[in-house]
mmCIF file of C-alpha atoms in Angstrom:
data_model
loop_
_atom_site.group_PDB
_atom_site.id
_atom_site.type_symbol
_atom_site.label_atom_id
_atom_site.label_comp_id
_atom_site.label_asym_id
_atom_site.label_seq_id
_atom_site.Cartn_x
_atom_site.Cartn_y
_atom_site.Cartn_z
ATOM 1 C CA UNK A 1088 140.719 80.015 86.958
ATOM 2 C CA UNK A 1089 140.568 81.799 90.332
ATOM 3 C CA UNK A 1090 137.196 80.122 91.150
ATOM 4 C CA UNK A 1091 139.415 76.983 91.710
ATOM 5 C CA UNK A 1092 140.939 78.405 94.624
ATOM 6 C CA UNK A 1093 139.378 78.393 98.113
ATOM 7 C CA UNK A 1094 140.310 81.431 99.430
ATOM 8 C CA UNK A 1095 138.423 82.434 96.677
ATOM 9 C CA UNK A 1096 135.202 81.231 98.148
ATOM 10 C CA UNK A 1097 136.254 82.643 101.327
ATOM 11 C CA UNK A 1098 136.631 85.960 99.515
ATOM 12 C CA UNK A 1099 133.099 85.819 98.404
ATOM 13 C CA UNK A 1100 131.559 84.683 101.686
ATOM 14 C CA UNK A 1101 133.074 87.493 103.329
ATOM 15 C CA UNK A 1102 132.028 89.559 100.830
ATOM 16 C CA UNK A 1103 128.146 88.412 101.738
ATOM 17 C CA UNK A 1104 128.807 88.573 105.477
ATOM 18 C CA UNK A 1105 129.993 92.056 104.677
ATOM 19 C CA UNK A 1106 126.545 93.256 102.342
ATOM 20 C CA UNK A 1107 124.593 91.742 105.135
ATOM 21 C CA UNK A 1108 125.540 93.372 108.023
ATOM 22 C CA UNK A 1109 125.344 96.614 105.537
ATOM 23 C CA UNK A 1110 121.750 95.708 104.921
ATOM 24 C CA UNK A 1111 120.381 94.578 108.489
ATOM 25 C CA UNK A 1112 121.501 98.310 109.554
ATOM 26 C CA UNK A 1113 119.671 99.965 106.504
ATOM 27 C CA UNK A 1114 116.734 98.337 107.147
ATOM 28 C CA UNK A 1115 116.575 98.716 110.438
ATOM 29 C CA UNK A 1116 117.232 102.450 110.153
ATOM 30 C CA UNK A 1117 114.655 102.605 107.245
ATOM 31 C CA UNK A 1118 112.276 100.960 109.390
ATOM 32 C CA UNK A 1119 112.732 103.149 111.841
ATOM 33 C CA UNK A 1120 112.298 106.063 109.495
ATOM 34 C CA UNK A 1121 108.806 104.711 108.028
ATOM 35 C CA UNK A 1122 107.960 104.786 111.649
ATOM 36 C CA UNK A 1123 108.990 108.144 112.703
ATOM 37 C CA UNK A 1124 106.837 109.364 109.537
ATOM 38 C CA UNK A 1125 103.783 107.825 110.950
ATOM 39 C CA UNK A 1126 104.535 109.509 114.271
ATOM 40 C CA UNK A 1127 105.178 112.976 112.772
ATOM 41 C CA UNK A 1128 102.144 112.775 110.893
ATOM 42 C CA UNK A 1129 99.808 111.596 114.286
ATOM 43 C CA UNK A 1130 101.609 114.678 116.508
ATOM 44 C CA UNK A 1131 101.267 116.797 113.601
ATOM 45 C CA UNK A 1132 97.132 116.052 114.281
ATOM 46 C CA UNK A 1133 97.640 116.604 117.555
ATOM 47 C CA UNK A 1134 98.498 120.212 117.086
ATOM 48 C CA UNK A 1135 100.812 119.847 120.307
ATOM 49 C CA UNK A 1136 103.847 122.022 120.055
ATOM 50 C CA UNK A 1137 105.569 119.681 122.704
ATOM 51 C CA UNK A 1138 105.132 116.297 120.450
ATOM 52 C CA UNK A 1139 106.427 118.336 116.969
ATOM 53 C CA UNK A 1140 108.620 115.905 115.217
ATOM 54 C CA UNK A 1141 112.674 116.773 114.216
ATOM 55 C CA UNK A 1142 112.098 116.034 110.798
ATOM 56 C CA UNK A 1143 109.639 117.472 108.681
ATOM 57 C CA UNK A 1144 107.806 114.691 106.255
ATOM 58 C CA UNK A 1145 109.256 116.949 103.057
ATOM 59 C CA UNK A 1146 112.949 115.585 104.549
ATOM 60 C CA UNK A 1147 112.154 112.175 105.759
ATOM 61 C CA UNK A 1148 110.784 111.903 101.605
ATOM 62 C CA UNK A 1149 114.239 112.505 101.161
ATOM 63 C CA UNK A 1150 115.529 109.975 103.107
ATOM 64 C CA UNK A 1151 113.217 107.786 102.281
ATOM 65 C CA UNK A 1152 114.363 108.128 98.810
ATOM 66 C CA UNK A 1153 117.972 108.069 99.473
ATOM 67 C CA UNK A 1154 118.207 105.191 101.520
ATOM 68 C CA UNK A 1155 115.969 102.922 99.416
ATOM 69 C CA UNK A 1156 118.366 103.629 96.419
ATOM 70 C CA UNK A 1157 121.464 102.210 99.073
ATOM 71 C CA UNK A 1158 119.124 99.783 99.747
ATOM 72 C CA UNK A 1159 118.442 98.338 96.309
ATOM 73 C CA UNK A 1160 122.199 98.723 95.659
ATOM 74 C CA UNK A 1161 123.771 96.731 98.068
ATOM 75 C CA UNK A 1162 120.521 93.644 97.561
ATOM 76 C CA UNK A 1163 121.819 93.960 94.014
ATOM 77 C CA UNK A 1164 125.344 93.586 95.300
ATOM 78 C CA UNK A 1165 124.415 90.834 97.729
ATOM 79 C CA UNK A 1166 122.699 88.762 94.695
ATOM 80 C CA UNK A 1167 125.718 89.058 92.388
ATOM 81 C CA UNK A 1168 128.234 87.516 95.267
ATOM 82 C CA UNK A 1169 125.639 84.877 95.656
ATOM 83 C CA UNK A 1170 125.791 84.535 91.615
ATOM 84 C CA UNK A 1171 129.577 83.806 91.672
ATOM 85 C CA UNK A 1172 129.130 81.348 95.021
ATOM 86 C CA UNK A 1173 126.427 79.335 92.939
ATOM 87 C CA UNK A 1174 129.055 79.484 89.939
ATOM 88 C CA UNK A 1175 132.026 78.605 91.910
ATOM 89 C CA UNK A 1176 129.972 75.680 93.920
ATOM 90 C CA UNK A 1177 129.340 73.919 90.171
ATOM 91 C CA UNK A 1178 133.026 74.126 89.506
ATOM 92 C CA UNK A 1179 134.132 70.547 88.605
ATOM 93 C CA UNK A 1180 137.449 70.877 90.592
ATOM 94 C CA UNK A 1181 135.248 71.682 94.212
ATOM 95 C CA UNK A 1182 132.853 68.650 93.889
ATOM 96 C CA UNK A 1183 134.109 66.901 97.113
ATOM 97 C CA UNK A 1184 132.948 69.818 99.049
ATOM 98 C CA UNK A 1185 129.491 70.829 96.709
ATOM 99 C CA UNK A 1186 127.483 69.278 99.396
ATOM 100 C CA UNK A 1187 128.522 71.363 102.302
ATOM 101 C CA UNK A 1188 129.247 74.665 99.347
ATOM 102 C CA UNK A 1189 125.196 74.353 98.878
ATOM 103 C CA UNK A 1190 124.569 74.357 102.480
ATOM 104 C CA UNK A 1191 126.210 77.503 103.055
ATOM 105 C CA UNK A 1192 125.088 79.362 99.534
ATOM 106 C CA UNK A 1193 121.432 78.209 100.033
ATOM 107 C CA UNK A 1194 121.740 79.983 103.518
ATOM 108 C CA UNK A 1195 123.383 82.937 102.476
ATOM 109 C CA UNK A 1196 120.409 82.723 99.719
ATOM 110 C CA UNK A 1197 117.447 82.529 102.301
ATOM 111 C CA UNK A 1198 119.261 85.567 103.735
ATOM 112 C CA UNK A 1199 119.220 87.403 100.835
ATOM 113 C CA UNK A 1200 115.377 86.982 100.079
ATOM 114 C CA UNK A 1201 114.891 87.534 103.890
ATOM 115 C CA UNK A 1202 116.068 91.195 103.320
ATOM 116 C CA UNK A 1203 114.520 91.563 100.299
ATOM 117 C CA UNK A 1204 111.318 90.601 101.372
ATOM 118 C CA UNK A 1205 111.174 93.027 104.250
ATOM 119 C CA UNK A 1206 112.538 95.698 102.384
ATOM 120 C CA UNK A 1207 109.429 95.909 99.559
ATOM 121 C CA UNK A 1208 106.882 95.360 102.103
ATOM 122 C CA UNK A 1209 108.649 98.487 104.840
ATOM 123 C CA UNK A 1210 108.775 99.881 101.238
ATOM 124 C CA UNK A 1211 104.837 99.372 100.121
ATOM 125 C CA UNK A 1212 104.165 99.976 103.638
ATOM 126 C CA UNK A 1213 105.269 103.456 103.906
ATOM 127 C CA UNK A 1214 104.056 104.565 100.913
ATOM 128 C CA UNK A 1215 100.122 103.329 100.895
ATOM 129 C CA UNK A 1216 100.722 105.655 104.492
ATOM 130 C CA UNK A 1217 102.191 108.261 102.596
ATOM 131 C CA UNK A 1218 99.159 108.506 100.142
ATOM 132 C CA UNK A 1219 96.673 107.877 103.150
ATOM 133 C CA UNK A 1220 97.773 110.879 104.505
ATOM 134 C CA UNK A 1221 98.642 113.152 101.619
ATOM 135 C CA UNK A 1222 94.725 112.588 100.667
ATOM 136 C CA UNK A 1223 93.614 113.329 104.500
ATOM 137 C CA UNK A 1224 95.835 116.364 103.913
ATOM 138 C CA UNK A 1225 94.021 117.600 100.856
ATOM 139 C CA UNK A 1226 90.356 117.002 102.936
ATOM 140 C CA UNK A 1227 91.813 118.882 105.903
ATOM 141 C CA UNK A 1228 92.843 121.676 103.580
ATOM 142 C CA UNK A 1229 89.185 121.740 102.455
ATOM 143 C CA UNK A 1230 87.651 121.432 105.669
ATOM 144 C CA UNK A 1231 89.813 124.662 106.605
ATOM 145 C CA UNK A 1232 89.251 126.608 103.651
ATOM 146 C CA UNK A 1233 85.067 125.601 104.034
ATOM 147 C CA UNK A 1234 85.542 127.397 107.619
ATOM 148 C CA UNK A 1235 87.169 130.155 106.362
ATOM 149 C CA UNK A 1236 84.006 130.936 103.501
ATOM 150 C CA UNK A 1237 81.734 130.361 106.527
ATOM 151 C CA UNK A 1238 83.515 133.049 108.714
ATOM 152 C CA UNK A 1239 83.685 135.597 105.595
ATOM 153 C CA UNK A 1240 80.164 134.649 105.135
ATOM 154 C CA UNK A 1241 79.592 135.079 108.581
ATOM 155 C CA UNK A 1242 81.621 138.519 108.657
ATOM 156 C CA UNK A 1243 79.089 139.477 105.408
ATOM 157 C CA UNK A 1244 75.983 138.806 107.208
ATOM 158 C CA UNK A 1245 76.702 140.318 110.616
ATOM 159 C CA UNK A 1246 77.521 143.582 108.187
ATOM 160 C CA UNK A 1247 74.216 143.234 105.846
ATOM 161 C CA UNK A 1248 72.044 143.406 109.098
ATOM 162 C CA UNK A 1249 74.106 146.127 111.041
ATOM 163 C CA UNK A 1250 73.500 148.348 107.793
ATOM 164 C CA UNK A 1251 69.827 147.148 107.671
ATOM 165 C CA UNK A 1252 69.231 148.255 111.417
ATOM 166 C CA UNK A 1253 71.142 152.324 110.434
ATOM 167 C CA UNK A 1254 68.646 152.179 107.273
ATOM 168 C CA UNK A 1255 65.509 151.141 109.424
ATOM 169 C CA UNK A 1256 66.617 153.716 112.326
ATOM 170 C CA UNK A 1257 67.068 156.149 109.617
ATOM 171 C CA UNK A 1258 63.652 156.021 108.124
ATOM 172 C CA UNK A 1259 62.294 155.754 111.367
ATOM 173 C CA UNK A 1260 63.961 159.262 112.134
ATOM 174 C CA UNK A 1261 62.641 161.113 109.075
ATOM 175 C CA UNK A 1262 58.849 159.714 109.335
ATOM 176 C CA UNK A 1263 58.698 161.410 112.879
ATOM 177 C CA UNK A 1264 60.616 164.233 111.866
ATOM 178 C CA UNK A 1265 58.134 164.953 108.765
ATOM 179 C CA UNK A 1266 55.280 164.411 111.613
ATOM 180 C CA UNK A 1267 57.145 167.049 113.102
ATOM 181 C CA UNK A 1268 57.552 169.273 110.278
ATOM 182 C CA UNK A 1269 53.481 168.583 109.577
ATOM 183 C CA UNK A 1270 52.470 169.785 112.868
ATOM 184 C CA UNK A 1271 54.813 172.865 112.659
ATOM 185 C CA UNK A 1272 53.254 173.676 109.220
ATOM 186 C CA UNK A 1273 49.945 173.370 110.541
ATOM 187 C CA UNK A 1274 50.270 175.819 113.309
ATOM 188 C CA UNK A 1275 52.616 177.896 111.014
ATOM 189 C CA UNK A 1276 49.554 178.131 108.621
ATOM 190 C CA UNK A 1277 47.655 179.244 111.512
ATOM 191 C CA UNK A 1278 49.532 182.209 112.724
ATOM 192 C CA UNK A 1279 50.119 182.779 108.832
ATOM 193 C CA UNK A 1280 46.372 183.098 108.398
ATOM 194 C CA UNK A 1281 46.213 185.787 111.288
ATOM 195 C CA UNK A 1282 48.818 187.521 111.252
ATOM 196 C CA UNK A 1283 49.861 188.273 107.112
ATOM 197 C CA UNK A 1284 53.246 190.080 108.374
ATOM 198 C CA UNK A 1285 54.641 186.726 108.590
ATOM 199 C CA UNK A 1286 53.962 185.567 105.255
ATOM 200 C CA UNK A 1287 57.784 186.047 104.371
ATOM 201 C CA UNK A 1288 58.783 184.418 107.407
ATOM 202 C CA UNK A 1289 56.548 181.552 106.475
ATOM 203 C CA UNK A 1290 57.905 180.909 102.513
ATOM 204 C CA UNK A 1291 61.462 181.061 103.849
ATOM 205 C CA UNK A 1292 61.044 178.549 106.013
ATOM 206 C CA UNK A 1293 58.869 176.174 103.768
ATOM 207 C CA UNK A 1294 62.342 176.408 101.313
ATOM 208 C CA UNK A 1295 64.156 175.784 104.172
ATOM 209 C CA UNK A 1296 61.916 173.041 104.675
ATOM 210 C CA UNK A 1297 62.236 172.015 100.860
ATOM 211 C CA UNK A 1298 65.851 171.863 101.405
ATOM 212 C CA UNK A 1299 66.217 169.630 104.464
ATOM 213 C CA UNK A 1300 63.964 167.001 102.410
ATOM 214 C CA UNK A 1301 65.781 166.923 99.339
ATOM 215 C CA UNK A 1302 69.260 165.926 102.396
ATOM 216 C CA UNK A 1303 67.060 163.372 103.992
ATOM 217 C CA UNK A 1304 66.177 162.028 100.601
ATOM 218 C CA UNK A 1305 69.683 161.945 100.085
ATOM 219 C CA UNK A 1306 70.759 160.130 102.830
ATOM 220 C CA UNK A 1307 68.072 157.446 102.123
ATOM 221 C CA UNK A 1308 69.739 156.861 98.994
ATOM 222 C CA UNK A 1309 72.830 156.621 100.078
ATOM 223 C CA UNK A 1310 71.823 153.645 102.442
ATOM 224 C CA UNK A 1311 69.587 152.033 100.206
ATOM 225 C CA UNK A 1312 72.487 152.088 97.679
ATOM 226 C CA UNK A 1313 75.065 150.496 100.249
ATOM 227 C CA UNK A 1314 72.261 147.898 101.198
ATOM 228 C CA UNK A 1315 72.052 147.018 97.241
ATOM 229 C CA UNK A 1316 75.945 146.957 96.916
ATOM 230 C CA UNK A 1317 76.136 144.105 100.262
ATOM 231 C CA UNK A 1318 73.317 142.263 99.386
ATOM 232 C CA UNK A 1319 74.429 142.065 96.027
ATOM 233 C CA UNK A 1320 78.851 141.849 95.920
#
């Protein structure tokens, strides 16, 4: 059996140390990625172009998923190596060295446990942060959308007020013209009674007055329709 050779044990230790070094580097990068994710969110809230992150959050999410898989694979490999070391230490042919081997094995197991704990803690914190930030982003979008609706409502009210002022000015103008026409009509009737010859001219004037009244009535109706359209839009 290959496990009976002391070189086998040393080969297992070498594999364990190599995997532990790789995990150490991966976990440092993993922690930095999670920290930069939080920083990029903070920078985005600040609305400052000087603090714009080099990586957007969608890219960081993909990197997080990729690194999570890589670290889980390394942890699985290190677990397998530790299991082989445990199996070797229990081999009857190495009982005289069993105490030293068990001490070394326990140290590698402690390292594996620490790396596993650190990985799950960092991953849990990242997922909680991403969930919280996604929720805040959703609320922020709702607030921004509400602001757009408020601006639209404000513009509608201003336009409605503008049209109402036009209608009121038109009404006042028409009232003034109506009074003026009545005054003119009274004077013309007085002249007509004194000078029958101009009666024909008065009739023509009356026809033109009725036509003007129809035009003014059309203007009033048009403005009223516009007001109703804007009021019930």
